[in-house]
Structure formats: C-alpha cells, structure tokens
Amino acid sequence: MSDPRNAIVAVRDEVARTVVGQHGTVSGLLTALLVGGHVLLEGVPGTAKTLVVASMAAALDLQQTRVQFTPDLMPSDVLGQSVYDADATSLQGAFRFREGPVFTNLLLADEINRTPPRTQSALLEAMEERRVTVEGTPRVLPDPFLVVATQNPVEYEGTYPLPEAQLDRFLFKLVVGYPAVEDEHEVLRRHDAGMNPHDVRASGIRPVAGPEDLAAARAGIQAIRTDPAVLAYIVDIATASRQSPSLVLGISPRGSTMLLKAAKAWAWLTGRDFVTPDDVKAMAMPALRHRVQVRPDVELEGGDADSVLRGILAAVPVPR
C-alpha cells in the first residue's frame, strides 16, 4: 500500500480536475473524512458545492448519494422503510427493509434547512452513532460515512434553521464564497471546452485513494501527540468563548474535542507527528463558528461569529 498521506494529498489534486479553486473546502472535507466528522456547507447556489462532493467521492472511490431536502420529505425517505414483498407464486409474502439514501459513504443533504425538524432529526442518530434505528431494529451504516449538508445563506423564507443540538454534530461549517476572478475565467474556459459537471468521470477523475488509505490515515492521526500546553490552549479558547460578553452561547465540551481532532488531522496532513498552536488556530474558525451564538445587539452592530472568534483567538495567550 502506498503512503496514505501522499494518497490523501493526491485527492486534492485529483478534485482540481473538475473544481477550480475551493482549496479550503476540499481540505475541510478531507479533514472531516479523516476524523469521522460531518460538514455543513454554506454558500449561495452555483458555487460548486455539489460538484466538490461528487468529485471527492470519485477520487476516493466511495459511494455517494444526494438527497434534495424539501418541506414534504419524510424521515423514511432518508433512512429507508419496510415494504411488503409479495410472492405471486405462493400467494405469500414478507416485509423486507429497503435501505434509504443514508446507506452510503458520502451523503449530500442538499438544502437541509428546507425540511422540517422531524426529518432533520432523523439524521442525528446516523451522524452520531453511524447507525439508524427503523421499527426498533438498529442498522449499521457503511464505513466511512460522511454527511455533507448544504444551506443557502440568503433565502430564508420557508426554511427551518437547524437547532444548536444538531449544529453541534457537525465537525465543520465551511463557508463557500464566490470564486476569484481568475478562477471564474478558468471555470468558463472549461465549460466552453465542453466540460460536463454532471459527469465527473468524463472529466478524467480517477480513484487515487480508497478506504484502506483512510483507515491507515486514521491510525496515523490517532498516534499524533498533543502537548499538555496545547490541550490547555484549547480549553482556554473554549472558556473565553463562554465568558465573552458578545456571545449568548459559548463552545461546548464537544466543540473542544472536535477542535482537537481537527488539529491532529491537520498536523498529520502537514507531515508532523505533534500538534502545534498554529494547527489549533488553523482549524478554529471552521470548527467553532457554528457552535457559538452571537448576542442580537452585537449582530445589529455588524458583528458575527467569525469576528467574535477572531477576537477571542487574538486575546487568548498562545503557549510557547
């Protein structure tokens, strides 16, 4: 087997065959996959969110499904359901379980905030336990399993915002912005040349890593060392968020744990066997921005989660 780090890094280069720019999004998705986390992608339509997920699945040779979340979507439409399988020859039949789209490696939950809380919550057990329970029977999901949920940050009419308890299940919230001018020129050039964004295989993407590389990478990440001073640094960041006058809700203990996991994965990706404070800083914004709640008066003055977190990171002493 090839070096797992080289294989995982090669995935980023392979995705670039179809996706221009979006390096932060691709790196965030890979990091989440390495530590078994899930990702919330926020961005306006047309910024290649679906294409990134499809391209990464192809480069990793993983199964990927997409569910368009709508107001009438039911939990059984996501998880699956028991159906009666009639036997015409013997006039007898039996119920069998028909798996829903959640039984995959990469689940793209498109516009997750457009479906009611009942269906949103159907993903909670899948995201946390890697299994679903249907009619009292637990069913294990494939490994690896990653939920990538998207939401539109502009059009909120008729949406159901995710509650804090579900937001906390996501490892990262990645903000997908408009491409740089030169990147958009390249996008147009590729489309002008006949690129079909709905067929990533035709664009030349091939598997450059697989589940065995992911398993080896996870073992390597688990072996990454974290100095007690760096652990204390993460705790100090969380404590500062809970004491911040700009926040109603600070970082939970789960948030601290997820930040540590992300920092270890980032250290591994950069070729080190130990975590530095810079690794923590690099992962802090995507790992924490959705776990805090800004006071309404701060929002009225133009503040947001990112600006408050930047202030906290600047104020908390960095270990030497």
Coordinates of C-alpha atoms in Angstrom, one line a residue:
M1 CA 0.0 0.0 0.0
S2 CA 1.2 3.5 -0.8
D3 CA 1.9 6.1 1.8
P4 CA -1.5 7.1 3.0
R5 CA -0.5 10.8 3.4
N6 CA 0.6 11.0 -0.2
A7 CA -2.6 9.3 -1.3
I8 CA -4.9 11.6 0.6
V9 CA -3.0 14.7 -0.6
A10 CA -3.3 13.4 -4.2
V11 CA -7.1 13.5 -3.7
R12 CA -6.9 17.3 -3.6
D13 CA -5.0 17.4 -6.9
E14 CA -7.5 15.0 -8.5
V15 CA -10.5 17.0 -7.4
A16 CA -8.9 20.1 -9.1
R17 CA -9.6 18.4 -12.5
T18 CA -13.2 19.5 -12.1
V19 CA -13.3 22.1 -9.3
V20 CA -11.4 25.3 -9.8
G21 CA -10.3 26.9 -6.6
Q22 CA -12.2 25.9 -3.4
H23 CA -9.0 24.6 -1.9
G24 CA -10.2 25.3 1.6
T25 CA -13.5 23.5 1.0
V26 CA -11.7 20.4 -0.3
S27 CA -9.2 20.4 2.5
G28 CA -12.0 20.8 5.1
L29 CA -14.0 17.9 3.6
L30 CA -10.9 15.6 3.6
T31 CA -10.1 16.6 7.2
A32 CA -13.6 15.8 8.3
L33 CA -13.5 12.4 6.5
L34 CA -10.2 11.6 8.2
V35 CA -11.6 12.1 11.7
G36 CA -15.1 10.8 11.0
G37 CA -16.8 14.2 11.2
H38 CA -19.5 15.9 9.2
V39 CA -19.6 19.1 7.3
L40 CA -22.1 21.9 6.9
L41 CA -21.5 23.9 3.6
E42 CA -23.0 27.3 3.5
G43 CA -23.0 29.2 0.2
V44 CA -25.2 30.7 -2.5
P45 CA -26.3 28.4 -5.3
G46 CA -24.0 27.8 -8.1
T47 CA -20.7 27.7 -6.2
A48 CA -19.8 24.1 -7.0
K49 CA -20.8 22.6 -3.6
T50 CA -22.4 19.5 -5.2
L51 CA -19.5 19.2 -7.7
V52 CA -16.9 19.2 -4.9
V53 CA -18.6 16.3 -3.1
A54 CA -19.1 14.2 -6.3
S55 CA -15.5 14.8 -7.3
M56 CA -14.1 13.8 -3.9
A57 CA -16.2 10.7 -3.9
A58 CA -14.9 9.7 -7.3
A59 CA -11.3 10.4 -6.3
L60 CA -11.7 8.2 -3.2
D61 CA -13.7 5.5 -4.9
L62 CA -16.6 5.9 -2.5
Q63 CA -20.3 5.6 -2.9
Q64 CA -22.1 9.0 -2.9
T65 CA -25.8 9.8 -2.9
R66 CA -27.7 13.1 -2.9
V67 CA -31.0 14.0 -1.3
Q68 CA -32.8 17.2 -2.1
F69 CA -34.4 18.2 1.2
T70 CA -37.9 19.7 0.8
P71 CA -40.8 20.6 3.1
D72 CA -42.6 17.3 2.3
L73 CA -39.6 15.0 2.8
M74 CA -40.3 12.3 5.5
P75 CA -37.7 10.5 7.7
S76 CA -38.4 7.3 5.9
D77 CA -37.4 9.0 2.6
V78 CA -33.9 9.4 4.1
L79 CA -33.5 6.3 6.4
G80 CA -35.5 3.7 4.5
Q81 CA -38.6 1.7 5.3
S82 CA -40.1 -1.8 5.4
V83 CA -42.0 -2.7 2.3
Y84 CA -44.2 -5.8 1.7
D85 CA -42.7 -8.1 -0.9
A86 CA -45.5 -10.2 -2.3
D87 CA -44.8 -13.6 -3.7
A88 CA -47.2 -14.1 -6.6
T89 CA -46.5 -17.8 -6.9
S90 CA -47.3 -18.9 -3.4
L91 CA -49.7 -16.1 -2.5
Q92 CA -47.5 -15.3 0.4
G93 CA -45.1 -12.5 1.1
A94 CA -43.0 -10.9 3.7
F95 CA -41.8 -7.5 4.8
R96 CA -38.2 -6.5 3.9
F97 CA -36.2 -3.4 4.7
R98 CA -35.5 -1.1 1.8
E99 CA -32.4 1.0 2.5
G100 CA -32.7 4.7 2.2
P101 CA -30.1 7.0 0.7
V102 CA -28.4 7.4 4.1
F103 CA -26.8 3.9 3.5
T104 CA -23.8 5.3 1.6
N105 CA -20.3 6.7 2.2
L106 CA -20.9 10.3 1.3
L107 CA -24.4 11.7 1.8
L108 CA -25.1 15.1 0.3
A109 CA -28.0 16.6 2.2
D110 CA -28.9 19.5 -0.1
E111 CA -30.6 22.5 1.5
I112 CA -31.1 20.7 4.8
N113 CA -32.7 23.8 6.3
R114 CA -35.7 23.4 3.9
T115 CA -37.0 20.3 5.6
P116 CA -39.0 20.2 8.9
P117 CA -37.2 19.4 12.2
R118 CA -38.7 15.9 12.2
T119 CA -36.8 14.9 9.1
Q120 CA -33.7 16.9 10.1
S121 CA -33.6 15.0 13.4
A122 CA -33.7 11.7 11.5
L123 CA -30.0 12.3 10.6
L124 CA -29.0 12.8 14.3
E125 CA -28.5 9.1 15.1
A126 CA -26.9 8.5 11.8
M127 CA -24.4 11.3 12.3
E128 CA -23.6 10.5 15.9
E129 CA -23.8 6.7 16.1
R130 CA -23.2 5.7 12.4
R131 CA -26.4 3.7 12.5
V132 CA -30.1 4.2 12.2
T133 CA -33.0 2.5 14.0
V134 CA -36.0 1.7 11.9
E135 CA -39.0 0.0 13.6
G136 CA -36.9 -0.9 16.6
T137 CA -34.1 -2.5 14.6
P138 CA -30.6 -0.8 14.6
R139 CA -28.9 -1.0 11.2
V140 CA -25.2 -0.1 10.9
L141 CA -24.2 2.4 8.2
P142 CA -21.2 1.8 5.8
D143 CA -17.7 2.9 6.8
P144 CA -16.6 5.6 6.1
F145 CA -19.7 7.7 6.4
L146 CA -19.8 11.4 5.9
V147 CA -22.8 13.8 5.8
V148 CA -22.2 17.0 3.8
A149 CA -25.2 19.3 4.4
T150 CA -25.7 22.5 2.4
Q151 CA -27.7 25.5 3.1
N152 CA -28.4 28.8 1.3
P153 CA -27.3 31.8 3.5
V154 CA -29.5 34.3 1.6
E155 CA -33.0 32.9 1.1
Y156 CA -34.6 32.0 4.5
E157 CA -38.3 32.2 3.6
G158 CA -39.9 28.8 4.3
T159 CA -36.8 27.3 6.0
Y160 CA -36.3 25.5 9.3
P161 CA -33.0 26.6 10.9
L162 CA -31.0 23.8 12.4
P163 CA -31.2 23.8 16.2
E164 CA -28.0 24.1 18.2
A165 CA -28.0 20.4 19.2
Q166 CA -27.8 19.4 15.6
L167 CA -25.4 22.1 14.5
D168 CA -23.0 20.8 17.3
R169 CA -22.9 17.4 15.5
F170 CA -21.1 18.9 12.5
L171 CA -17.3 19.0 12.8
F172 CA -17.0 22.0 10.4
K173 CA -19.1 24.8 9.0
L174 CA -17.4 25.8 5.8
V175 CA -18.4 29.0 4.0
V176 CA -18.2 28.7 0.2
G177 CA -17.8 32.1 -1.4
Y178 CA -17.7 33.4 -4.9
P179 CA -14.6 32.4 -6.9
A180 CA -11.7 34.7 -7.6
V181 CA -11.8 36.5 -11.0
E182 CA -9.1 34.3 -12.4
D183 CA -10.8 31.2 -11.1
E184 CA -14.1 32.1 -12.7
H185 CA -12.3 32.7 -16.0
E186 CA -11.0 29.1 -15.8
V187 CA -14.5 27.8 -15.0
L188 CA -15.8 29.5 -18.1
R189 CA -12.9 28.2 -20.2
R190 CA -13.6 24.6 -19.1
H191 CA -17.3 24.8 -19.8
D192 CA -16.6 26.4 -23.2
A193 CA -14.4 23.4 -23.9
G194 CA -17.3 21.0 -23.2
M195 CA -16.9 20.1 -19.6
N196 CA -20.0 18.3 -18.1
P197 CA -20.2 19.0 -14.4
H198 CA -22.8 16.2 -14.0
D199 CA -20.2 13.5 -15.2
V200 CA -17.0 13.8 -13.2
R201 CA -15.7 10.6 -14.6
A202 CA -15.7 12.1 -18.1
S203 CA -13.6 14.9 -16.8
G204 CA -10.8 12.4 -16.1
I205 CA -11.2 11.9 -12.3
R206 CA -9.9 8.5 -11.2
P207 CA -9.6 6.9 -7.8
V208 CA -6.3 7.8 -6.3
A209 CA -7.1 6.6 -2.7
G210 CA -9.5 4.3 -1.1
P211 CA -10.9 3.1 2.2
E212 CA -7.7 1.3 3.1
D213 CA -5.8 4.6 2.8
L214 CA -8.4 6.3 5.0
A215 CA -8.1 3.6 7.6
A216 CA -4.3 3.9 7.6
A217 CA -4.6 7.7 7.8
R218 CA -6.9 7.5 10.8
A219 CA -4.4 5.2 12.6
G220 CA -1.7 7.8 11.9
I221 CA -3.8 10.6 13.2
Q222 CA -4.6 8.7 16.4
A223 CA -0.9 8.5 17.1
I224 CA -0.3 12.2 16.8
R225 CA 1.0 13.6 20.1
T226 CA -0.6 16.7 21.8
D227 CA 1.4 18.6 24.4
P228 CA -0.5 19.4 27.6
A229 CA 0.1 23.1 26.9
V230 CA -1.7 22.8 23.6
L231 CA -4.6 21.0 25.3
A232 CA -4.7 23.8 27.9
Y233 CA -4.7 26.3 25.0
I234 CA -7.9 24.7 23.5
V235 CA -9.6 24.8 26.9
D236 CA -8.6 28.4 27.3
I237 CA -10.3 29.2 23.9
A238 CA -13.5 27.4 25.0
T239 CA -13.5 29.1 28.4
A240 CA -13.0 32.6 26.8
S241 CA -16.0 31.9 24.5
R242 CA -18.2 31.1 27.4
Q243 CA -17.2 34.3 29.2
S244 CA -17.4 36.5 26.2
P245 CA -19.9 39.4 26.6
S246 CA -20.6 39.1 22.8
L247 CA -21.9 35.6 22.9
V248 CA -25.1 34.1 24.3
L249 CA -23.8 30.5 23.8
G250 CA -20.1 29.5 24.0
I251 CA -18.2 26.5 22.9
S252 CA -19.4 23.2 24.3
P253 CA -17.0 20.4 25.5
R254 CA -17.9 18.5 22.3
G255 CA -16.7 21.6 20.4
S256 CA -13.3 21.4 22.2
T257 CA -13.0 17.8 21.4
M258 CA -13.8 18.3 17.8
L259 CA -11.2 21.1 17.6
L260 CA -8.6 18.8 19.0
K261 CA -9.4 16.1 16.4
A262 CA -9.3 18.5 13.6
A263 CA -6.0 20.0 14.7
K264 CA -4.5 16.5 14.9
A265 CA -5.7 15.7 11.4
W266 CA -4.2 19.0 10.1
A267 CA -0.9 18.2 11.8
W268 CA -0.9 14.8 10.1
L269 CA -1.7 16.2 6.7
T270 CA 1.2 18.7 7.0
G271 CA 3.6 15.9 7.9
R272 CA 4.2 16.3 11.6
D273 CA 3.6 13.9 14.5
F274 CA 2.6 16.5 17.0
V275 CA 0.1 19.3 17.3
T276 CA 1.1 23.0 17.4
P277 CA -0.9 26.0 18.4
D278 CA -0.9 27.0 14.8
D279 CA -2.8 23.8 13.9
V280 CA -5.4 24.8 16.5
K281 CA -5.7 28.3 15.1
A282 CA -6.0 27.0 11.5
M283 CA -8.9 24.7 12.4
A284 CA -10.6 27.0 15.0
M285 CA -12.8 29.1 12.6
P286 CA -14.4 26.2 10.7
A287 CA -14.7 24.0 13.8
L288 CA -16.2 26.6 16.1
R289 CA -18.2 29.2 14.1
H290 CA -21.4 27.2 14.2
R291 CA -21.1 26.3 17.9
V292 CA -21.4 29.8 19.2
Q293 CA -24.4 32.2 19.3
V294 CA -23.8 35.9 18.9
R295 CA -25.8 38.4 21.0
P296 CA -28.5 40.2 19.0
D297 CA -27.1 43.6 19.8
V298 CA -23.7 42.6 18.5
E299 CA -25.3 41.4 15.3
L300 CA -27.1 44.7 14.9
E301 CA -23.7 46.4 15.1
G302 CA -22.4 44.2 12.3
G303 CA -20.7 41.6 14.4
D304 CA -20.8 37.8 13.6
A305 CA -19.4 34.6 14.9
D306 CA -16.3 34.9 12.8
S307 CA -15.4 38.3 14.1
V308 CA -16.0 37.4 17.7
L309 CA -13.9 34.2 17.4
R310 CA -11.1 36.2 15.8
G311 CA -11.1 38.5 18.8
I312 CA -11.0 35.5 21.2
L313 CA -8.1 33.9 19.3
A314 CA -6.2 37.2 19.4
A315 CA -6.8 37.6 23.1
V316 CA -6.0 34.1 24.4
P317 CA -2.3 33.7 25.1
V318 CA -0.6 31.2 22.8
P319 CA 1.7 28.7 24.5
R320 CA 5.4 28.8 23.6

